[in-house]
XYZ file of C-alpha atoms in Angstrom:
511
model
C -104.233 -110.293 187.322
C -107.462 -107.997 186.987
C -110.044 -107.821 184.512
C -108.206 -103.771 184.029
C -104.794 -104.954 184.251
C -105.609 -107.743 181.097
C -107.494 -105.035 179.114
C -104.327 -102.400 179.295
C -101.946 -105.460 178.432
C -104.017 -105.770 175.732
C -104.134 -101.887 174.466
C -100.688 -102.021 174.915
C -99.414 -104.193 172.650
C -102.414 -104.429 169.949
C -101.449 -100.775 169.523
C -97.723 -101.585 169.169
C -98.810 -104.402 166.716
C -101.454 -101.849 164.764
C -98.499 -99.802 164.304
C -96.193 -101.808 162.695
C -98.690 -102.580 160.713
C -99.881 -99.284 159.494
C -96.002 -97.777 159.515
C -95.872 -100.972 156.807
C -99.034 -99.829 154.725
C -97.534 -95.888 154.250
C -94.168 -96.757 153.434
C -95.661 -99.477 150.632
C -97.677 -96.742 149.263
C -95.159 -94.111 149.127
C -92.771 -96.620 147.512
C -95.703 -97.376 145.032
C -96.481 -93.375 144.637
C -92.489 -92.987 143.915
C -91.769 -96.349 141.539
C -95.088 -97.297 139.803
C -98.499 -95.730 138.222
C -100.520 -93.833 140.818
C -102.913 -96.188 139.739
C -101.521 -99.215 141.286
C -102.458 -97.287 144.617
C -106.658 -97.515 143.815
C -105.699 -101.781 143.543
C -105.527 -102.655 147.315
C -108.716 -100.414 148.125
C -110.735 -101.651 144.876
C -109.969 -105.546 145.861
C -110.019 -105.001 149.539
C -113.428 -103.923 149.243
C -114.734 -106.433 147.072
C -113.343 -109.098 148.894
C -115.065 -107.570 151.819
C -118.458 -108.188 150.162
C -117.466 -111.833 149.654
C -116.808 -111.510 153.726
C -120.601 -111.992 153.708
C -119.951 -115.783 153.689
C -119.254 -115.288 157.322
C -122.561 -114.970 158.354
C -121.607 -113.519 161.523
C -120.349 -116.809 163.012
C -117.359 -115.146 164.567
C -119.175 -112.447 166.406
C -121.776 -114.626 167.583
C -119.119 -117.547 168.667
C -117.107 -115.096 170.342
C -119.997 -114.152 172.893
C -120.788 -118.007 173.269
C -117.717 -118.559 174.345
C -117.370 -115.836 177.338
C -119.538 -117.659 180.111
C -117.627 -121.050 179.518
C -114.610 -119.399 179.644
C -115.441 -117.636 182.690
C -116.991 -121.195 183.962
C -113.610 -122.891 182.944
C -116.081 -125.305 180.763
C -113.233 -127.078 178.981
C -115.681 -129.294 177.084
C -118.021 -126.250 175.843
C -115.380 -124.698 175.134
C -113.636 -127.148 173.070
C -117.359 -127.672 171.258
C -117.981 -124.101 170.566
C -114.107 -124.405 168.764
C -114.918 -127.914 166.828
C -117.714 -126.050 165.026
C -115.896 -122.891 164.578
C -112.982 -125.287 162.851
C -115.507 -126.511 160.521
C -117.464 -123.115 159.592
C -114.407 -121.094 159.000
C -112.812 -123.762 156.621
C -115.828 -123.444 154.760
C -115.542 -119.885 154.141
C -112.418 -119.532 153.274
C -113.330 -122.422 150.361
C -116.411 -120.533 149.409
C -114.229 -117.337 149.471
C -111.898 -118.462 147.556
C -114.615 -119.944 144.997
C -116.750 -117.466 144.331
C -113.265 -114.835 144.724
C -111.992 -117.251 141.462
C -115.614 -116.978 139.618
C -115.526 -113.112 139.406
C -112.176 -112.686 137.684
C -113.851 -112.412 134.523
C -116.275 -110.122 135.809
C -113.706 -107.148 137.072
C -114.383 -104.945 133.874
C -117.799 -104.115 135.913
C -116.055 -102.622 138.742
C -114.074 -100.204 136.761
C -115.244 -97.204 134.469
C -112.113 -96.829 132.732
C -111.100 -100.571 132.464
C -109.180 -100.645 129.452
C -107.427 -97.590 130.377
C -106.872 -99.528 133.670
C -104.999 -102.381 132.017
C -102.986 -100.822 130.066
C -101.176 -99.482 132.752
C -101.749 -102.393 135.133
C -101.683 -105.524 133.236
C -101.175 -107.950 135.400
C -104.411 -106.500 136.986
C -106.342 -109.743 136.903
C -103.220 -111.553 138.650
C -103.403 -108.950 141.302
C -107.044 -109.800 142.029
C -106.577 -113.385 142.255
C -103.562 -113.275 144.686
C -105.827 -110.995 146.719
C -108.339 -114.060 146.824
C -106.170 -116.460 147.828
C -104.352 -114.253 150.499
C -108.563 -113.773 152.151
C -108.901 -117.129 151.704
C -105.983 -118.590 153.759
C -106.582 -115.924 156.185
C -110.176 -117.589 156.972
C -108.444 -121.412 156.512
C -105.841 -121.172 159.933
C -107.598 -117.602 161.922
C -110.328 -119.479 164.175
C -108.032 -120.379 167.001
C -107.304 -116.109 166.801
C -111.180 -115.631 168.278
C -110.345 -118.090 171.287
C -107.612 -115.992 172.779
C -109.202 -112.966 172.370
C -112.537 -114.068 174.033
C -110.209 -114.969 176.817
C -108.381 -111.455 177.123
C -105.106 -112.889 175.607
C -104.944 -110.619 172.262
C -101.506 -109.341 173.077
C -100.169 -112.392 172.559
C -101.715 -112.128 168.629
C -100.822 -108.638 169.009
C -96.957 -109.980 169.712
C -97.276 -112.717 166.715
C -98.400 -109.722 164.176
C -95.460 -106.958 165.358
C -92.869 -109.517 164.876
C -94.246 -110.580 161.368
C -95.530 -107.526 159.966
C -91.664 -106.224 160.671
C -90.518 -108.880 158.514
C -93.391 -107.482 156.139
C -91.928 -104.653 155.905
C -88.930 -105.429 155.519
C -89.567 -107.485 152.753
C -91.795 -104.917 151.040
C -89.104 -102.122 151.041
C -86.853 -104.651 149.358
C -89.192 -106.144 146.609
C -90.930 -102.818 145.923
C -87.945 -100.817 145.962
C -85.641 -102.672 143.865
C -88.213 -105.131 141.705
C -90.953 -102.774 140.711
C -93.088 -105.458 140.908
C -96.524 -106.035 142.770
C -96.693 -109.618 142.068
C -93.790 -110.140 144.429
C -94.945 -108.159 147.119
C -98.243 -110.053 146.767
C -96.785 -113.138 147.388
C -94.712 -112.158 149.841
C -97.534 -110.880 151.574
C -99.475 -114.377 151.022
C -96.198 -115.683 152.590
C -96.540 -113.731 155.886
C -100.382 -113.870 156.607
C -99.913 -118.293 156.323
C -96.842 -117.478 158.915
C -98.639 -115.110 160.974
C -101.739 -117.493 160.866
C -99.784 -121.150 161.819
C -97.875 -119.141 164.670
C -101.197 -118.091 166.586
C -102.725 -121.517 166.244
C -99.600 -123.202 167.809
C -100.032 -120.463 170.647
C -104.005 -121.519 170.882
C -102.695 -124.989 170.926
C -100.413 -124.102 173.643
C -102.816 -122.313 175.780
C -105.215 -124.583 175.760
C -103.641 -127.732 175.566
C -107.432 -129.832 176.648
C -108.875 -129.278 172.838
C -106.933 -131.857 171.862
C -108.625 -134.302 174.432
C -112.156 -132.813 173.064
C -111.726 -133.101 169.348
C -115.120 -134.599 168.886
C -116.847 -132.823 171.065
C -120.334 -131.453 170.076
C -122.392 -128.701 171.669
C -125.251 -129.244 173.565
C -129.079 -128.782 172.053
C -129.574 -124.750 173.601
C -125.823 -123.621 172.550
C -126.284 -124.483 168.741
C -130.285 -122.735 169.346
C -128.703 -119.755 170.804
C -125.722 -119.738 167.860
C -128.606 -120.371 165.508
C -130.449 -117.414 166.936
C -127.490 -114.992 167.019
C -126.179 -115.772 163.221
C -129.636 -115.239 161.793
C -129.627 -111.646 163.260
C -126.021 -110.858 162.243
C -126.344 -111.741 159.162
C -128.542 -108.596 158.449
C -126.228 -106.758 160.517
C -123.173 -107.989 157.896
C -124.900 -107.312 154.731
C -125.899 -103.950 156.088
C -122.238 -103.243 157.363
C -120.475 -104.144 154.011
C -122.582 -102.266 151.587
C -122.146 -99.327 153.652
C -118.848 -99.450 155.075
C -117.162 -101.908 152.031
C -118.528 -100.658 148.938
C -117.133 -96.733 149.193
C -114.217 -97.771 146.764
C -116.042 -99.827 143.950
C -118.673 -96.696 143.621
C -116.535 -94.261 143.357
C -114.096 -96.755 141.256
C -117.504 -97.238 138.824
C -118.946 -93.945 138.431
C -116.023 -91.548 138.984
C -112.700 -93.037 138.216
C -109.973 -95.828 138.993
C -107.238 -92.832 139.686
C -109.685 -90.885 142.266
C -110.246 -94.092 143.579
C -106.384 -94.539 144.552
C -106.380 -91.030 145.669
C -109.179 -91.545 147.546
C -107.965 -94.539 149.302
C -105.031 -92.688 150.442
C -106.904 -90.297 152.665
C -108.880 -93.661 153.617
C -105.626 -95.303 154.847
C -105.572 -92.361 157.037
C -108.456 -92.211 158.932
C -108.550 -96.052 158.733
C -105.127 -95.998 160.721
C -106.397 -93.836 163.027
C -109.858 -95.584 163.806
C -108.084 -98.747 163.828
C -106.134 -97.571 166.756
C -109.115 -96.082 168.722
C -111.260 -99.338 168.057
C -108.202 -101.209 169.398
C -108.609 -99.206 172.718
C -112.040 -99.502 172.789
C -112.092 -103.257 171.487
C -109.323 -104.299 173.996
C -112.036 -104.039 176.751
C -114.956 -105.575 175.471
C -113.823 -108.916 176.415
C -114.203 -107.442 179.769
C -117.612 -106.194 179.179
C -118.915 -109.555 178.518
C -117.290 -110.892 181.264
C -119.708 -108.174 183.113
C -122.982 -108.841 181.606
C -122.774 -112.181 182.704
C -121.997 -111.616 186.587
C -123.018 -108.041 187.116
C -125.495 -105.687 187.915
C -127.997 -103.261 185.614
C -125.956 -100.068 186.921
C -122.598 -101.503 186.788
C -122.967 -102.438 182.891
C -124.346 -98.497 182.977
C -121.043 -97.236 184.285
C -118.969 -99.267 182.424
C -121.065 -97.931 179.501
C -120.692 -94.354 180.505
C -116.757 -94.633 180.940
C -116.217 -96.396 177.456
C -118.713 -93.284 175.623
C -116.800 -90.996 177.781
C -113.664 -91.971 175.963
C -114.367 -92.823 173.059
C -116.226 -89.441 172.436
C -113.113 -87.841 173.549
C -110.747 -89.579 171.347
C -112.823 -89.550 168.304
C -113.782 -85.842 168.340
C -109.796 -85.171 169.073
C -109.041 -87.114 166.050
C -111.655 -85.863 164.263
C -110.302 -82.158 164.498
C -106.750 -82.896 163.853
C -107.598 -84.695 160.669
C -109.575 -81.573 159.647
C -106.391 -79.599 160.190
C -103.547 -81.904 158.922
C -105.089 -84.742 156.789
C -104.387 -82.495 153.753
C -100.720 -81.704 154.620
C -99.419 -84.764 156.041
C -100.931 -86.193 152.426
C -98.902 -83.330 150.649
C -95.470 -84.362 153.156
C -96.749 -88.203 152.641
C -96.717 -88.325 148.603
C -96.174 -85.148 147.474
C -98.501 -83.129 145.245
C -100.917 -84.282 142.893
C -102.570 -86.828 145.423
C -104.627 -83.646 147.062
C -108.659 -83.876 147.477
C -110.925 -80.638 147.660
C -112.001 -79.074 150.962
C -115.325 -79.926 150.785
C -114.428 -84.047 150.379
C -112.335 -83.551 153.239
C -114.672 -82.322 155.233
C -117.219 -85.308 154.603
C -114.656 -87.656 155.393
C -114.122 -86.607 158.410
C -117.817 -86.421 159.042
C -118.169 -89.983 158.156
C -115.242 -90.783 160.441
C -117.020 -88.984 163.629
C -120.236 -90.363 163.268
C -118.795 -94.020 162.707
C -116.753 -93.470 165.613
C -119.401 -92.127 168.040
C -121.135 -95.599 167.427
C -118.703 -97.886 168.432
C -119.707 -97.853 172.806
C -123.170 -98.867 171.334
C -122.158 -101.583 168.555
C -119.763 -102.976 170.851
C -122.002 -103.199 174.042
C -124.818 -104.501 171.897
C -122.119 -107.417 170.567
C -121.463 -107.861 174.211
C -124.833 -108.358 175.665
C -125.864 -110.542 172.814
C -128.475 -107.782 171.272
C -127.790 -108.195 167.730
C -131.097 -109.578 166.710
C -133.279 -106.657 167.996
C -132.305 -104.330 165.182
C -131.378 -106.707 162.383
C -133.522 -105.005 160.241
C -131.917 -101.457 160.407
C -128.817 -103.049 158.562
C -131.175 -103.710 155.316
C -132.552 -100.221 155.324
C -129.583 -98.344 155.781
C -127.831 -100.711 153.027
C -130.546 -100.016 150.538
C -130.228 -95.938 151.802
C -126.587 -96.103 151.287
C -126.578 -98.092 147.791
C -129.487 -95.605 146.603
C -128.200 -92.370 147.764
C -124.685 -93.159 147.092
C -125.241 -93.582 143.254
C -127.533 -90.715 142.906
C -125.826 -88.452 144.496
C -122.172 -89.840 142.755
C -123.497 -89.218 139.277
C -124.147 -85.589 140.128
C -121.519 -84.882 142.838
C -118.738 -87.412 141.903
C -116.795 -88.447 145.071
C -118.547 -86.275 147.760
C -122.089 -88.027 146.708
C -120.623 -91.432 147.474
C -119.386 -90.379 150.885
C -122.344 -88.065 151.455
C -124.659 -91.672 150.986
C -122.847 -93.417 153.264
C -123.111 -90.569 155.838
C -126.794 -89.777 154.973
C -127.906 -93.311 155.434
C -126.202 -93.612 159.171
C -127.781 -90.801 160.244
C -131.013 -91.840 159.156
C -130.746 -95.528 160.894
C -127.789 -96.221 163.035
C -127.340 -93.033 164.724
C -130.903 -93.300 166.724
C -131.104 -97.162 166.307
C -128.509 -98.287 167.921
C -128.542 -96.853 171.185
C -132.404 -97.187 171.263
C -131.456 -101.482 171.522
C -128.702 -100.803 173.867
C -130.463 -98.662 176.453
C -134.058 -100.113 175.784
C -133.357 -103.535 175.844
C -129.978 -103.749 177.309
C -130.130 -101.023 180.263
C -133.906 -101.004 180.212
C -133.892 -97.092 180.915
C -134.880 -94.098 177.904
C -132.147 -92.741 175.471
C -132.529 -89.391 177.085
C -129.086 -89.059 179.072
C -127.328 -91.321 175.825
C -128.234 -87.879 173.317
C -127.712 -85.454 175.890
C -124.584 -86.572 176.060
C -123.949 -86.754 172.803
C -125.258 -83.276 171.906
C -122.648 -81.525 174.968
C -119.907 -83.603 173.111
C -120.354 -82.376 169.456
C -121.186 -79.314 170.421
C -117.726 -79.291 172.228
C -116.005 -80.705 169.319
C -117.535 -78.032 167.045
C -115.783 -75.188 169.411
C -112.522 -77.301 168.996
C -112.696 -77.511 165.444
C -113.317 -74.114 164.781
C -110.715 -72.126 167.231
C -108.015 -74.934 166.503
C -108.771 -74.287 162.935
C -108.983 -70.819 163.016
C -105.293 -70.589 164.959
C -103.358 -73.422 162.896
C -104.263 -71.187 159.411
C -102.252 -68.220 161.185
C -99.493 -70.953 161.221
C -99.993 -72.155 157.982
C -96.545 -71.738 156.072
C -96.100 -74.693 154.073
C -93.411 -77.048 154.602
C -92.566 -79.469 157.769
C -92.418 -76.908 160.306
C -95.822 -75.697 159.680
C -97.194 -79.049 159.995
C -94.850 -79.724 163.427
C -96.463 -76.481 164.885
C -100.012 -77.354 163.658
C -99.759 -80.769 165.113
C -98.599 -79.099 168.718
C -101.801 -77.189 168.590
C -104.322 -79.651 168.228
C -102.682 -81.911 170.696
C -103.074 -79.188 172.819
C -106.638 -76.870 172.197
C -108.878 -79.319 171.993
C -107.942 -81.648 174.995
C -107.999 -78.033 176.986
C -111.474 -77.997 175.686
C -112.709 -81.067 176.481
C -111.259 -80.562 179.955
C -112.742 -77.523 180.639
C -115.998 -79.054 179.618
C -116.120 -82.631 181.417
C -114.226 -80.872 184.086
C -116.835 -81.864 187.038
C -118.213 -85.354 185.197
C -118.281 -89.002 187.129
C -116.243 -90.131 183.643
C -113.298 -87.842 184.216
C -112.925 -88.384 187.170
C -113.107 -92.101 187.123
C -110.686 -91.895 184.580
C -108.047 -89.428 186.715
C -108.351 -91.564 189.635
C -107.576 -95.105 187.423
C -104.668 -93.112 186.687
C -103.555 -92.028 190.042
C -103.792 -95.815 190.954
C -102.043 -97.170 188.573
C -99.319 -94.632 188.677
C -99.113 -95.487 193.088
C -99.165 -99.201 191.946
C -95.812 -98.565 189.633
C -94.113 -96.411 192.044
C -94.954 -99.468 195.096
């Protein structure tokens, strides 16, 4: 089986899997909007993202282990392998203890996250409860996961992807029941505990499986220039992590602090959304990065550019698509989702979607930097744009309310990551100028512009209210843009690489 044929098995059922997951997430929180406080909706984002600043214990071990283990892998270096997995056994334990630690030591603390705490606990108040079964479900996560890295390093992630669709059904199923008929979040917490230890124990009997020689090499230790090069790789991720989380994992606890609990669970609502959404188009783009490594370790300077130009290509396309029908619909399909009263203002809209774009545009260059082992070269960006974000975030929030808050986390990626990135990547990766990277880019948004505004312009002729409106709104941004973007990359080396993968794959089927 190809390196093409691995990455589409891959897509394939990671996006099956993602699904399940997300149909999961929507119907919990329209059982919650029906059954319990619209507060109890701003609980999963709050304590998601503070356990995501606790994710700094990581360190980056599980990026920078992940791209240690692609040449021994390729090599079939059972013992290397088996070394690089020893250690990861031992660092990832350790987390999830220190997780779970410091998760425990900041109960007390939670009155600092919320403005209108007391108000907060009367309605939710088992609150403290919540937070703690949040911990421990991180925790456990971190405690049985390592094994996970291994088979997707190797291009095997549809066989995680196949663990998580069969247990997040069973997820589901169980939240429809305990939220439906219990009222109770406790239970659905534990439940959910119940099925992340499942999912987890299932994947490592797979790893075990799959590579049955670890057991022969449980002692095995790496050599002197892998632990360097590990060494090397975690001290510039770690910038990168700190950086990441206080801009991409701290959106919820500032606008939780210094605008309110209740916009927070509105807010995370239209978060879910474009979270769903990116999660699938990382997925796509994720599914072949595996591959990529594979490629910067056996090919050529201008076959890592093509394969470059071909993952930008699409990934500009999907996120700009996305990116106009969530202009269009996000509002409705939140109106359709939980009914009224869970509605956010034009303007907010419009910067989420902003934020979405520009995060989205960067993920060719984060994830070809990951590949090619560049991480350390901008380490410093991360601490600037976190300081940016953190700074220009609570400004703006005490004078703008929720927009400031997004607007800081948009503000500060433009400022850093937007020319940063691709500076390492082409510089020091590709050793050519950024020149063709934001010409690129600037054809593409200015495409995405024309498709926002004439799909826009046609869906508010359409714009009745009710189901059918949103049916016939969907149809046209499936079709406008994509008729745009054609039109526009009609005579480009992408598209046409693209068209002819598809011609061959369709002649392989019908052989």
């Amino acid at each position: 089986m190809t390196r093409t044929d691995k990455a589409i098995r891959n897509v394939v059922f990671t996006i099956l899997s993602q699904i399940i997951v997300l149909l999961t997430s929507f119907i919990t929180r329209k059982i919650i909007a029906v059954n319990m406080f619209p507060e109890y909706l701003g609980v999963g984002g709050l304590f998601t993202n503070i356990l995501t600043v606790l994710s700094l214990a990581e360190l980056g071990f599980g990026t920078s282990i992940t791209y240690s283990l692609y040449k021994p892998l390729a090599d079939n270096d059972e013992k290397r392998v088996s070394a690089l997995m020893n250690l990861f056994r031992v660092v990832y334990i350790s987390i999830g203890l220190v997780i779970f630690a410091i998760g425990l030591g900041l109960t007390p603390f939670l009155s600092l996250f919320v403005d209108d705490y007391s108000k907060v606990l009367s309605v939710i108040p088992e609150f403290k409860l919540l937070y703690v079964l949040y911990v421990i479900n991180t925790s456990v996560s971190y405690l049985f996961s390592y094994k996970r890295t291994l088979l997707i390093a190797d291009q095997k992630k549809y066989l995680t992807s196949i663990v998580s669709l069969a247990t997040n059904v069973v997820l589901c199923v169980l939240t429809c029941v305990i939220l439906a008929y219990t009222h109770n979040y406790v239970f659905f917490m534990i439940a959910t505990i119940s099925i992340t230890i499942i999912d987890n124990v299932i994947v490592t009997l797979v790893a075990n499986r799959e590579y049955r020689y670890l057991k022969n090499y449980k002692k095995e230790k790496l050599l002197n220039e892998d632990s360097k090069e590990i060494k090397t790789n975690v001290s510039a991720t770690i910038l990168h992590n700190v950086g990441g989380v206080i801009v991409n994992g701290t959106d919820n606890i500032l606008i939780s602090k210094f605008v309110s609990f209740l916009v927070e669970g509105i807010y995370s609502n239209y978060h879910l959304v474009t979270a769903a959404i990116d999660s699938i188009l990382r997925l796509l783009i994720q599914s072949v990065t595996p591959s990529y490594g594979m490629l910067t370790v056996d090919s050529d300077n201008e076959k890592k550019i093509n394969v470059f130009n071909n993952m930008f290509f699409a990934s500009s396309w999907m996120y700009g698509f996305s990116a106009i029908c969530l202009f269009v619909l996000i509002r409705p399909f939140v109106l359709l989702w939980l009914g009224s009263g869970f509605e956010l203002d034009s303007m907010t809209i419009v910067v989420i979607v902003a934020n979405f774009y520009v995060t989205g545009m960067r993920r060719p260059t984060l994830l070809a930097k990951e590949a090619m082992g560049l991480m350390r070269y901008d380490k410093w960006k991360s601490i600037v744009e976190a300081i940016l974000n953190l700074a220009i975030s609570i400004v703006l929030a005490l004078k703008l309310g929720i927009i400031g808050v997004l607007l800081g986390t948009l503000i500060s990626t433009l400022l850093t990551c937007f020319w940063v990135e691709p500076y390492v990547v082409y510089h020091r990766g590709f050793g050519i100028g950024t020149g063709s990277y934001f010409a690129k880019y600037v054809v593409h948004f200015i495409a995405t512009l024309i498709g926002l505004f004439i799909t826009s312009f046609i869906c508010k002729l359409v714009d009745f209210g009710g189901i059918g409106s949103f049916v016939v709104q969907l149809l046209i941004c499936l079709i406008i843009p994509n008729i745009i973007y054609a039109l526009v990359y009609l005579k480009s080396n992408e598209l046409k690489f693209y068209l002819n993968f598809v011609r061959e794959k369709t002649k392989k089927i019908k052989d």
